[in-house]
Short mmCIF file of C-alpha atoms in Angstrom, two decimals:
data_model
loop_
_atom_site.label_atom_id
_atom_site.label_comp_id
_atom_site.label_asym_id
_atom_site.label_seq_id
_atom_site.Cartn_x
_atom_site.Cartn_y
_atom_site.Cartn_z
CA UNK C 264 6.33 9.88 -0.30
CA UNK C 265 9.32 11.75 -1.67
CA UNK C 266 11.06 8.48 -2.55
CA UNK C 267 7.97 7.28 -4.42
CA UNK C 268 7.67 10.49 -6.44
CA UNK C 269 11.40 10.71 -7.25
CA UNK C 270 11.80 7.05 -8.20
CA UNK C 271 14.29 6.51 -5.37
CA UNK C 272 12.09 3.89 -3.67
CA UNK C 273 13.25 1.09 -5.92
CA UNK C 274 12.49 -0.93 -8.99
CA UNK C 275 9.05 -2.01 -10.19
CA UNK C 276 8.05 -5.07 -8.17
CA UNK C 277 9.75 -3.86 -4.97
CA UNK C 278 7.57 -4.04 -1.86
CA UNK C 279 6.46 -1.38 0.63
CA UNK C 280 5.84 -3.21 3.94
CA UNK C 281 3.20 -1.98 6.41
CA UNK C 282 1.62 -3.44 9.52
CA UNK C 283 -1.86 -2.50 8.29
CA UNK C 284 -3.37 -0.11 5.78
CA UNK C 285 -4.35 2.40 8.49
CA UNK C 286 -0.62 2.97 9.15
CA UNK C 287 -0.01 4.16 5.59
CA UNK C 288 -0.60 7.85 6.43
CA UNK C 289 -2.32 10.00 9.04
CA UNK C 290 -4.46 11.68 6.39
CA UNK C 291 -6.64 9.65 4.03
CA UNK C 292 -5.71 11.76 1.02
CA UNK C 293 -2.01 11.13 1.56
CA UNK C 294 -2.63 7.42 1.96
CA UNK C 295 -4.51 7.29 -1.32
CA UNK C 296 -1.68 9.29 -2.96
CA UNK C 297 0.89 6.74 -1.71
CA UNK C 298 -1.19 3.89 -3.11
CA UNK C 299 -1.50 5.73 -6.44
CA UNK C 300 2.27 6.42 -6.54
CA UNK C 301 2.94 2.76 -5.77
CA UNK C 302 0.66 1.76 -8.61
CA UNK C 303 2.35 4.17 -11.01
CA UNK C 304 5.83 2.96 -9.99
CA UNK C 305 4.85 -0.70 -10.19
CA UNK C 306 5.47 -1.31 -6.47
CA UNK C 307 3.63 -3.84 -4.33
CA UNK C 308 2.32 -3.22 -0.80
CA UNK C 309 2.63 -5.93 1.85
CA UNK C 310 0.39 -5.79 4.93
CA UNK C 311 1.73 -7.95 7.74
CA UNK C 312 -1.60 -7.94 9.62
CA UNK C 313 -3.55 -9.45 6.69
CA UNK C 314 -3.77 -13.05 5.56
CA UNK C 315 -2.50 -14.99 8.58
CA UNK C 316 1.00 -15.27 9.99
CA UNK C 317 2.85 -14.15 6.87
CA UNK C 318 0.56 -11.30 5.87
CA UNK C 319 -0.57 -10.56 2.35
CA UNK C 320 0.97 -8.71 -0.57
CA UNK C 321 -1.27 -6.53 -2.74
CA UNK C 322 -0.86 -5.01 -6.12
CA UNK C 323 -2.05 -1.40 -5.52
CA UNK C 324 -5.15 -1.69 -7.74
CA UNK C 325 -6.42 -4.26 -5.17
CA UNK C 326 -6.12 -1.90 -2.18
CA UNK C 327 -8.99 -0.13 -0.50
CA UNK C 328 -9.90 3.31 -1.75
CA UNK C 329 -13.14 5.18 -1.24
CA UNK C 330 -15.86 3.09 -2.88
CA UNK C 331 -13.86 -0.16 -2.83
CA UNK C 332 -14.34 -3.15 -0.53
CA UNK C 333 -12.64 -3.20 2.85
CA UNK C 334 -9.39 -5.20 2.95
CA UNK C 335 -10.74 -7.27 5.81
CA UNK C 336 -13.41 -8.67 3.50
CA UNK C 337 -10.93 -9.94 0.89
#
């Protein structure tokens, strides 16, 4: 999270790779914060367990947050 807040993660368009969204953080609030920081920084999030063998890359506004559809339904 420190790299996302400091800008050290990378350039807009760089990709944070995860196995699945539940591995983003142990606490829901921190996971949502990471998604928000990714959105602010222009980073993408790739989930290897979504979308078949190659996974699926999401622009953070597409990712699940409270009140949004489950990723498994997309």
